């Protein structure tokens, strides 16, 4: 998710930089039509950048930060597992000691050592059983709760792409203690598809508005393509782009 948002921002920032570089081109002072075209491009790129920035900010608060908090639980779980393993080793060591004395001839000294070994074993065994029971109770609950925990973040991710309405998206942080039941995978898929349609519709609108501003009536697409290809050929012929 972090890589995705970084890529989104890098793309829109690069587009804005291109339009700003074009605005600083001396040709803008010489050609009013070129200035108008670059100004329209700059406006469209800034709209796209603002849209992306708002979406990324919401994803940061509703997806990335909650999942970081979720990930912070794992170190304590790993420590609990290590403590349980250490308790198991101590239990097995003392149990083996008890079994060794039980196998020996029952003399006075042996019985005394057996009694002492059993006394040492009892608290260690109780400690292991308590740690083991806690993990057996908590680990399945933690594992089974992962979808419920992620559910609000997933819904917020969809809404971030769908509406960019921050007050609605923040519901996930307010409902962590009242988690909804996970949606059916088909419902998730349909919501995500709808969100993608809205997101790309917004992008289409931005570039559609730009196209209308740059469109010159009376010039068919074929003519524009020929003119663009001619300009590209001139650029390819420049020494700064020529092959070595």
PDB file of N, CA, C and O in Angstrom, residues 112-176:
ATOM      1  N   UNK A 112      14.713 -39.129  48.621  1.00  0.00           N
ATOM      2  CA  UNK A 112      14.825 -37.722  49.007  1.00  0.00           C
ATOM      3  C   UNK A 112      15.042 -36.844  47.776  1.00  0.00           C
ATOM      4  O   UNK A 112      14.430 -35.765  47.640  1.00  0.00           O
ATOM      5  N   UNK A 113      15.922 -37.313  46.893  1.00  0.00           N
ATOM      6  CA  UNK A 113      16.174 -36.540  45.657  1.00  0.00           C
ATOM      7  C   UNK A 113      14.934 -36.535  44.754  1.00  0.00           C
ATOM      8  O   UNK A 113      14.660 -35.541  44.078  1.00  0.00           O
ATOM      9  N   UNK A 114      14.208 -37.661  44.710  1.00  0.00           N
ATOM     10  CA  UNK A 114      12.985 -37.720  43.900  1.00  0.00           C
ATOM     11  C   UNK A 114      11.955 -36.727  44.419  1.00  0.00           C
ATOM     12  O   UNK A 114      11.302 -36.017  43.629  1.00  0.00           O
ATOM     13  N   UNK A 115      11.811 -36.674  45.747  1.00  0.00           N
ATOM     14  CA  UNK A 115      10.858 -35.724  46.340  1.00  0.00           C
ATOM     15  C   UNK A 115      11.255 -34.281  45.997  1.00  0.00           C
ATOM     16  O   UNK A 115      10.397 -33.442  45.628  1.00  0.00           O
ATOM     17  N   UNK A 116      12.533 -33.977  46.114  1.00  0.00           N
ATOM     18  CA  UNK A 116      13.005 -32.622  45.806  1.00  0.00           C
ATOM     19  C   UNK A 116      12.781 -32.286  44.330  1.00  0.00           C
ATOM     20  O   UNK A 116      12.382 -31.170  43.990  1.00  0.00           O
ATOM     21  N   UNK A 117      13.055 -33.262  43.442  1.00  0.00           N
ATOM     22  CA  UNK A 117      12.868 -33.033  41.998  1.00  0.00           C
ATOM     23  C   UNK A 117      11.401 -32.784  41.667  1.00  0.00           C
ATOM     24  O   UNK A 117      11.065 -31.931  40.829  1.00  0.00           O
ATOM     25  N   UNK A 118      10.500 -33.522  42.330  1.00  0.00           N
ATOM     26  CA  UNK A 118       9.065 -33.314  42.099  1.00  0.00           C
ATOM     27  C   UNK A 118       8.617 -31.933  42.581  1.00  0.00           C
ATOM     28  O   UNK A 118       7.780 -31.285  41.951  1.00  0.00           O
ATOM     29  N   UNK A 119       9.193 -31.483  43.706  1.00  0.00           N
ATOM     30  CA  UNK A 119       8.855 -30.157  44.208  1.00  0.00           C
ATOM     31  C   UNK A 119       9.342 -29.070  43.255  1.00  0.00           C
ATOM     32  O   UNK A 119       8.676 -28.052  43.063  1.00  0.00           O
ATOM     33  N   UNK A 120      10.496 -29.267  42.663  1.00  0.00           N
ATOM     34  CA  UNK A 120      11.022 -28.304  41.686  1.00  0.00           C
ATOM     35  C   UNK A 120      10.194 -28.322  40.405  1.00  0.00           C
ATOM     36  O   UNK A 120      10.009 -27.295  39.742  1.00  0.00           O
ATOM     37  N   UNK A 121       9.690 -29.501  40.047  1.00  0.00           N
ATOM     38  CA  UNK A 121       8.934 -29.649  38.802  1.00  0.00           C
ATOM     39  C   UNK A 121       7.571 -28.974  38.880  1.00  0.00           C
ATOM     40  O   UNK A 121       7.113 -28.387  37.890  1.00  0.00           O
ATOM     41  N   UNK A 122       6.914 -29.034  40.044  1.00  0.00           N
ATOM     42  CA  UNK A 122       5.529 -28.580  40.140  1.00  0.00           C
ATOM     43  C   UNK A 122       5.328 -27.121  39.684  1.00  0.00           C
ATOM     44  O   UNK A 122       4.488 -26.856  38.812  1.00  0.00           O
ATOM     45  N   UNK A 123       6.051 -26.128  40.213  1.00  0.00           N
ATOM     46  CA  UNK A 123       5.815 -24.747  39.763  1.00  0.00           C
ATOM     47  C   UNK A 123       6.202 -24.526  38.301  1.00  0.00           C
ATOM     48  O   UNK A 123       5.579 -23.735  37.595  1.00  0.00           O
ATOM     49  N   UNK A 124       7.242 -25.238  37.848  1.00  0.00           N
ATOM     50  CA  UNK A 124       7.666 -25.096  36.441  1.00  0.00           C
ATOM     51  C   UNK A 124       6.590 -25.646  35.512  1.00  0.00           C
ATOM     52  O   UNK A 124       6.272 -25.062  34.465  1.00  0.00           O
ATOM     53  N   UNK A 125       6.015 -26.792  35.906  1.00  0.00           N
ATOM     54  CA  UNK A 125       4.934 -27.372  35.100  1.00  0.00           C
ATOM     55  C   UNK A 125       3.713 -26.448  35.079  1.00  0.00           C
ATOM     56  O   UNK A 125       3.107 -26.230  34.027  1.00  0.00           O
ATOM     57  N   UNK A 126       3.368 -25.900  36.240  1.00  0.00           N
ATOM     58  CA  UNK A 126       2.219 -24.985  36.301  1.00  0.00           C
ATOM     59  C   UNK A 126       2.458 -23.748  35.434  1.00  0.00           C
ATOM     60  O   UNK A 126       1.547 -23.260  34.757  1.00  0.00           O
ATOM     61  N   UNK A 127       3.700 -23.239  35.455  1.00  0.00           N
ATOM     62  CA  UNK A 127       4.028 -22.054  34.649  1.00  0.00           C
ATOM     63  C   UNK A 127       3.905 -22.366  33.162  1.00  0.00           C
ATOM     64  O   UNK A 127       3.336 -21.575  32.393  1.00  0.00           O
ATOM     65  N   UNK A 128       4.424 -23.533  32.751  1.00  0.00           N
ATOM     66  CA  UNK A 128       4.316 -23.901  31.343  1.00  0.00           C
ATOM     67  C   UNK A 128       2.863 -24.079  30.928  1.00  0.00           C
ATOM     68  O   UNK A 128       2.453 -23.594  29.862  1.00  0.00           O
ATOM     69  N   UNK A 129       2.090 -24.774  31.745  1.00  0.00           N
ATOM     70  CA  UNK A 129       0.694 -25.019  31.382  1.00  0.00           C
ATOM     71  C   UNK A 129      -0.090 -23.709  31.284  1.00  0.00           C
ATOM     72  O   UNK A 129      -0.962 -23.572  30.417  1.00  0.00           O
ATOM     73  N   UNK A 130       0.220 -22.746  32.148  1.00  0.00           N
ATOM     74  CA  UNK A 130      -0.469 -21.453  32.089  1.00  0.00           C
ATOM     75  C   UNK A 130      -0.110 -20.708  30.803  1.00  0.00           C
ATOM     76  O   UNK A 130      -0.990 -20.159  30.116  1.00  0.00           O
ATOM     77  N   UNK A 131       1.195 -20.689  30.486  1.00  0.00           N
ATOM     78  CA  UNK A 131       1.631 -20.007  29.247  1.00  0.00           C
ATOM     79  C   UNK A 131       1.068 -20.710  28.014  1.00  0.00           C
ATOM     80  O   UNK A 131       0.643 -20.062  27.045  1.00  0.00           O
ATOM     81  N   UNK A 132       1.080 -22.025  28.038  1.00  0.00           N
ATOM     82  CA  UNK A 132       0.578 -22.788  26.896  1.00  0.00           C
ATOM     83  C   UNK A 132      -0.922 -22.564  26.702  1.00  0.00           C
ATOM     84  O   UNK A 132      -1.398 -22.365  25.570  1.00  0.00           O
ATOM     85  N   UNK A 133      -1.672 -22.565  27.784  1.00  0.00           N
ATOM     86  CA  UNK A 133      -3.120 -22.348  27.707  1.00  0.00           C
ATOM     87  C   UNK A 133      -3.433 -20.950  27.185  1.00  0.00           C
ATOM     88  O   UNK A 133      -4.362 -20.763  26.382  1.00  0.00           O
ATOM     89  N   UNK A 134      -2.665 -19.957  27.641  1.00  0.00           N
ATOM     90  CA  UNK A 134      -2.902 -18.591  27.181  1.00  0.00           C
ATOM     91  C   UNK A 134      -2.713 -18.479  25.669  1.00  0.00           C
ATOM     92  O   UNK A 134      -3.522 -17.864  24.961  1.00  0.00           O
ATOM     93  N   UNK A 135      -1.642 -19.102  25.164  1.00  0.00           N
ATOM     94  CA  UNK A 135      -1.399 -19.051  23.716  1.00  0.00           C
ATOM     95  C   UNK A 135      -2.466 -19.834  22.947  1.00  0.00           C
ATOM     96  O   UNK A 135      -2.910 -19.398  21.875  1.00  0.00           O
ATOM     97  N   UNK A 136      -2.872 -20.977  23.481  1.00  0.00           N
ATOM     98  CA  UNK A 136      -3.908 -21.767  22.808  1.00  0.00           C
ATOM     99  C   UNK A 136      -5.231 -21.021  22.749  1.00  0.00           C
ATOM    100  O   UNK A 136      -6.014 -21.197  21.806  1.00  0.00           O
ATOM    101  N   UNK A 137      -5.480 -20.155  23.732  1.00  0.00           N
ATOM    102  CA  UNK A 137      -6.715 -19.360  23.734  1.00  0.00           C
ATOM    103  C   UNK A 137      -6.603 -18.131  22.832  1.00  0.00           C
ATOM    104  O   UNK A 137      -7.531 -17.803  22.086  1.00  0.00           O
ATOM    105  N   UNK A 138      -5.463 -17.439  22.922  1.00  0.00           N
ATOM    106  CA  UNK A 138      -5.350 -16.133  22.281  1.00  0.00           C
ATOM    107  C   UNK A 138      -4.928 -16.212  20.812  1.00  0.00           C
ATOM    108  O   UNK A 138      -5.388 -15.402  19.999  1.00  0.00           O
ATOM    109  N   UNK A 139      -4.057 -17.144  20.471  1.00  0.00           N
ATOM    110  CA  UNK A 139      -3.566 -17.203  19.089  1.00  0.00           C
ATOM    111  C   UNK A 139      -4.681 -17.472  18.084  1.00  0.00           C
ATOM    112  O   UNK A 139      -4.761 -16.792  17.053  1.00  0.00           O
ATOM    113  N   UNK A 140      -5.581 -18.441  18.321  1.00  0.00           N
ATOM    114  CA  UNK A 140      -6.678 -18.621  17.358  1.00  0.00           C
ATOM    115  C   UNK A 140      -7.580 -17.390  17.252  1.00  0.00           C
ATOM    116  O   UNK A 140      -8.035 -17.045  16.157  1.00  0.00           O
ATOM    117  N   UNK A 141      -7.835 -16.719  18.400  1.00  0.00           N
ATOM    118  CA  UNK A 141      -8.677 -15.520  18.347  1.00  0.00           C
ATOM    119  C   UNK A 141      -7.997 -14.416  17.538  1.00  0.00           C
ATOM    120  O   UNK A 141      -8.645 -13.727  16.749  1.00  0.00           O
ATOM    121  N   UNK A 142      -6.706 -14.258  17.745  1.00  0.00           N
ATOM    122  CA  UNK A 142      -5.962 -13.249  16.982  1.00  0.00           C
ATOM    123  C   UNK A 142      -5.971 -13.587  15.494  1.00  0.00           C
ATOM    124  O   UNK A 142      -6.200 -12.714  14.646  1.00  0.00           O
ATOM    125  N   UNK A 143      -5.726 -14.840  15.180  1.00  0.00           N
ATOM    126  CA  UNK A 143      -5.701 -15.260  13.776  1.00  0.00           C
ATOM    127  C   UNK A 143      -7.062 -15.056  13.120  1.00  0.00           C
ATOM    128  O   UNK A 143      -7.155 -14.554  11.993  1.00  0.00           O
ATOM    129  N   UNK A 144      -8.123 -15.443  13.816  1.00  0.00           N
ATOM    130  CA  UNK A 144      -9.461 -15.342  13.245  1.00  0.00           C
ATOM    131  C   UNK A 144      -9.965 -13.905  13.166  1.00  0.00           C
ATOM    132  O   UNK A 144     -10.910 -13.618  12.431  1.00  0.00           O
ATOM    133  N   UNK A 145      -9.362 -12.985  13.928  1.00  0.00           N
ATOM    134  CA  UNK A 145      -9.829 -11.594  13.931  1.00  0.00           C
ATOM    135  C   UNK A 145      -9.179 -10.753  12.851  1.00  0.00           C
ATOM    136  O   UNK A 145      -9.548  -9.587  12.671  1.00  0.00           O
ATOM    137  N   UNK A 146      -8.213 -11.305  12.104  1.00  0.00           N
ATOM    138  CA  UNK A 146      -7.465 -10.470  11.165  1.00  0.00           C
ATOM    139  C   UNK A 146      -8.361  -9.896  10.072  1.00  0.00           C
ATOM    140  O   UNK A 146      -8.197  -8.738   9.682  1.00  0.00           O
ATOM    141  N   UNK A 147      -9.324 -10.681   9.584  1.00  0.00           N
ATOM    142  CA  UNK A 147     -10.214 -10.180   8.538  1.00  0.00           C
ATOM    143  C   UNK A 147     -11.146  -9.109   9.094  1.00  0.00           C
ATOM    144  O   UNK A 147     -11.413  -8.101   8.434  1.00  0.00           O
ATOM    145  N   UNK A 148     -11.648  -9.330  10.306  1.00  0.00           N
ATOM    146  CA  UNK A 148     -12.511  -8.327  10.924  1.00  0.00           C
ATOM    147  C   UNK A 148     -11.764  -7.025  11.148  1.00  0.00           C
ATOM    148  O   UNK A 148     -12.330  -5.937  10.996  1.00  0.00           O
ATOM    149  N   UNK A 149     -10.487  -7.123  11.514  1.00  0.00           N
ATOM    150  CA  UNK A 149      -9.699  -5.913  11.740  1.00  0.00           C
ATOM    151  C   UNK A 149      -9.467  -5.170  10.426  1.00  0.00           C
ATOM    152  O   UNK A 149      -9.539  -3.944  10.370  1.00  0.00           O
ATOM    153  N   UNK A 150      -9.179  -5.903   9.371  1.00  0.00           N
ATOM    154  CA  UNK A 150      -8.860  -5.273   8.092  1.00  0.00           C
ATOM    155  C   UNK A 150     -10.090  -4.776   7.363  1.00  0.00           C
ATOM    156  O   UNK A 150     -10.001  -3.898   6.498  1.00  0.00           O
ATOM    157  N   UNK A 151     -11.258  -5.313   7.711  1.00  0.00           N
ATOM    158  CA  UNK A 151     -12.497  -4.962   7.002  1.00  0.00           C
ATOM    159  C   UNK A 151     -12.735  -3.456   6.907  1.00  0.00           C
ATOM    160  O   UNK A 151     -12.962  -2.926   5.815  1.00  0.00           O
ATOM    161  N   UNK A 152     -12.700  -2.692   8.007  1.00  0.00           N
ATOM    162  CA  UNK A 152     -12.937  -1.246   7.887  1.00  0.00           C
ATOM    163  C   UNK A 152     -11.895  -0.559   7.019  1.00  0.00           C
ATOM    164  O   UNK A 152     -12.221   0.389   6.285  1.00  0.00           O
ATOM    165  N   UNK A 153     -10.642  -1.004   7.090  1.00  0.00           N
ATOM    166  CA  UNK A 153      -9.597  -0.403   6.262  1.00  0.00           C
ATOM    167  C   UNK A 153      -9.854  -0.678   4.788  1.00  0.00           C
ATOM    168  O   UNK A 153      -9.662   0.198   3.935  1.00  0.00           O
ATOM    169  N   UNK A 154     -10.318  -1.885   4.482  1.00  0.00           N
ATOM    170  CA  UNK A 154     -10.594  -2.214   3.085  1.00  0.00           C
ATOM    171  C   UNK A 154     -11.755  -1.373   2.559  1.00  0.00           C
ATOM    172  O   UNK A 154     -11.714  -0.845   1.446  1.00  0.00           O
ATOM    173  N   UNK A 155     -12.801  -1.219   3.374  1.00  0.00           N
ATOM    174  CA  UNK A 155     -13.929  -0.393   2.959  1.00  0.00           C
ATOM    175  C   UNK A 155     -13.499   1.056   2.785  1.00  0.00           C
ATOM    176  O   UNK A 155     -13.952   1.754   1.863  1.00  0.00           O
ATOM    177  N   UNK A 156     -12.615   1.538   3.665  1.00  0.00           N
ATOM    178  CA  UNK A 156     -12.137   2.913   3.554  1.00  0.00           C
ATOM    179  C   UNK A 156     -11.280   3.097   2.313  1.00  0.00           C
ATOM    180  O   UNK A 156     -11.315   4.154   1.677  1.00  0.00           O
ATOM    181  N   UNK A 157     -10.489   2.087   1.970  1.00  0.00           N
ATOM    182  CA  UNK A 157      -9.690   2.150   0.754  1.00  0.00           C
ATOM    183  C   UNK A 157     -10.591   2.292  -0.465  1.00  0.00           C
ATOM    184  O   UNK A 157     -10.321   3.091  -1.373  1.00  0.00           O
ATOM    185  N   UNK A 158     -11.679   1.523  -0.472  1.00  0.00           N
ATOM    186  CA  UNK A 158     -12.633   1.630  -1.580  1.00  0.00           C
ATOM    187  C   UNK A 158     -13.226   3.028  -1.648  1.00  0.00           C
ATOM    188  O   UNK A 158     -13.299   3.644  -2.712  1.00  0.00           O
ATOM    189  N   UNK A 159     -13.629   3.562  -0.495  1.00  0.00           N
ATOM    190  CA  UNK A 159     -14.245   4.888  -0.491  1.00  0.00           C
ATOM    191  C   UNK A 159     -13.230   5.984  -0.831  1.00  0.00           C
ATOM    192  O   UNK A 159     -13.592   7.015  -1.381  1.00  0.00           O
ATOM    193  N   UNK A 160     -11.967   5.759  -0.483  1.00  0.00           N
ATOM    194  CA  UNK A 160     -10.936   6.736  -0.834  1.00  0.00           C
ATOM    195  C   UNK A 160     -10.819   6.862  -2.345  1.00  0.00           C
ATOM    196  O   UNK A 160     -10.630   7.949  -2.886  1.00  0.00           O
ATOM    197  N   UNK A 161     -10.941   5.745  -3.044  1.00  0.00           N
ATOM    198  CA  UNK A 161     -10.893   5.769  -4.500  1.00  0.00           C
ATOM    199  C   UNK A 161     -12.230   6.210  -5.087  1.00  0.00           C
ATOM    200  O   UNK A 161     -12.292   6.690  -6.214  1.00  0.00           O
ATOM    201  N   UNK A 162     -13.269   6.061  -4.297  1.00  0.00           N
ATOM    202  CA  UNK A 162     -14.606   6.282  -4.820  1.00  0.00           C
ATOM    203  C   UNK A 162     -15.059   7.735  -4.671  1.00  0.00           C
ATOM    204  O   UNK A 162     -15.592   8.323  -5.591  1.00  0.00           O
ATOM    205  N   UNK A 163     -14.840   8.302  -3.470  1.00  0.00           N
ATOM    206  CA  UNK A 163     -15.403   9.632  -3.212  1.00  0.00           C
ATOM    207  C   UNK A 163     -14.415  10.622  -2.654  1.00  0.00           C
ATOM    208  O   UNK A 163     -14.645  11.820  -2.714  1.00  0.00           O
ATOM    209  N   UNK A 164     -13.332  10.145  -2.047  1.00  0.00           N
ATOM    210  CA  UNK A 164     -12.381  11.031  -1.363  1.00  0.00           C
ATOM    211  C   UNK A 164     -13.100  11.901  -0.342  1.00  0.00           C
ATOM    212  O   UNK A 164     -12.820  13.095  -0.194  1.00  0.00           O
ATOM    213  N   UNK A 165     -14.047  11.312   0.390  1.00  0.00           N
ATOM    214  CA  UNK A 165     -14.798  12.026   1.416  1.00  0.00           C
ATOM    215  C   UNK A 165     -14.211  11.666   2.766  1.00  0.00           C
ATOM    216  O   UNK A 165     -14.539  10.646   3.353  1.00  0.00           O
ATOM    217  N   UNK A 166     -13.292  12.496   3.281  1.00  0.00           N
ATOM    218  CA  UNK A 166     -12.533  12.152   4.484  1.00  0.00           C
ATOM    219  C   UNK A 166     -13.413  11.883   5.694  1.00  0.00           C
ATOM    220  O   UNK A 166     -13.167  10.933   6.420  1.00  0.00           O
ATOM    221  N   UNK A 167     -14.456  12.689   5.995  1.00  0.00           N
ATOM    222  CA  UNK A 167     -15.254  12.392   7.189  1.00  0.00           C
ATOM    223  C   UNK A 167     -15.871  11.000   7.169  1.00  0.00           C
ATOM    224  O   UNK A 167     -15.995  10.355   8.202  1.00  0.00           O
ATOM    225  N   UNK A 168     -16.259  10.533   5.981  1.00  0.00           N
ATOM    226  CA  UNK A 168     -16.835   9.195   5.894  1.00  0.00           C
ATOM    227  C   UNK A 168     -15.767   8.136   6.111  1.00  0.00           C
ATOM    228  O   UNK A 168     -15.975   7.134   6.797  1.00  0.00           O
ATOM    229  N   UNK A 169     -14.565   8.388   5.561  1.00  0.00           N
ATOM    230  CA  UNK A 169     -13.512   7.385   5.630  1.00  0.00           C
ATOM    231  C   UNK A 169     -13.037   7.143   7.057  1.00  0.00           C
ATOM    232  O   UNK A 169     -12.653   6.042   7.408  1.00  0.00           O
ATOM    233  N   UNK A 170     -13.056   8.172   7.880  1.00  0.00           N
ATOM    234  CA  UNK A 170     -12.518   8.032   9.236  1.00  0.00           C
ATOM    235  C   UNK A 170     -13.367   7.123  10.109  1.00  0.00           C
ATOM    236  O   UNK A 170     -13.045   6.916  11.278  1.00  0.00           O
ATOM    237  N   UNK A 171     -14.470   6.585   9.570  1.00  0.00           N
ATOM    238  CA  UNK A 171     -15.314   5.707  10.376  1.00  0.00           C
ATOM    239  C   UNK A 171     -14.545   4.496  10.859  1.00  0.00           C
ATOM    240  O   UNK A 171     -14.854   3.921  11.885  1.00  0.00           O
ATOM    241  N   UNK A 172     -13.511   4.093  10.121  1.00  0.00           N
ATOM    242  CA  UNK A 172     -12.804   2.859  10.492  1.00  0.00           C
ATOM    243  C   UNK A 172     -12.112   3.021  11.836  1.00  0.00           C
ATOM    244  O   UNK A 172     -12.090   2.084  12.628  1.00  0.00           O
ATOM    245  N   UNK A 173     -11.547   4.195  12.108  1.00  0.00           N
ATOM    246  CA  UNK A 173     -10.865   4.376  13.384  1.00  0.00           C
ATOM    247  C   UNK A 173     -11.848   4.471  14.541  1.00  0.00           C
ATOM    248  O   UNK A 173     -11.497   4.194  15.682  1.00  0.00           O
ATOM    249  N   UNK A 174     -13.109   4.847  14.264  1.00  0.00           N
ATOM    250  CA  UNK A 174     -14.106   4.971  15.322  1.00  0.00           C
ATOM    251  C   UNK A 174     -14.841   3.664  15.571  1.00  0.00           C
ATOM    252  O   UNK A 174     -15.535   3.521  16.559  1.00  0.00           O
ATOM    253  N   UNK A 175     -14.701   2.711  14.654  1.00  0.00           N
ATOM    254  CA  UNK A 175     -15.488   1.481  14.790  1.00  0.00           C
ATOM    255  C   UNK A 175     -14.621   0.261  15.027  1.00  0.00           C
ATOM    256  O   UNK A 175     -15.042  -0.854  14.801  1.00  0.00           O
ATOM    257  N   UNK A 176     -13.382   0.463  15.469  1.00  0.00           N
ATOM    258  CA  UNK A 176     -12.488  -0.672  15.706  1.00  0.00           C
ATOM    259  C   UNK A 176     -13.039  -1.608  16.772  1.00  0.00           C
ATOM    260  O   UNK A 176     -12.779  -2.797  16.745  1.00  0.00           O
TER     261      UNK A 176
END
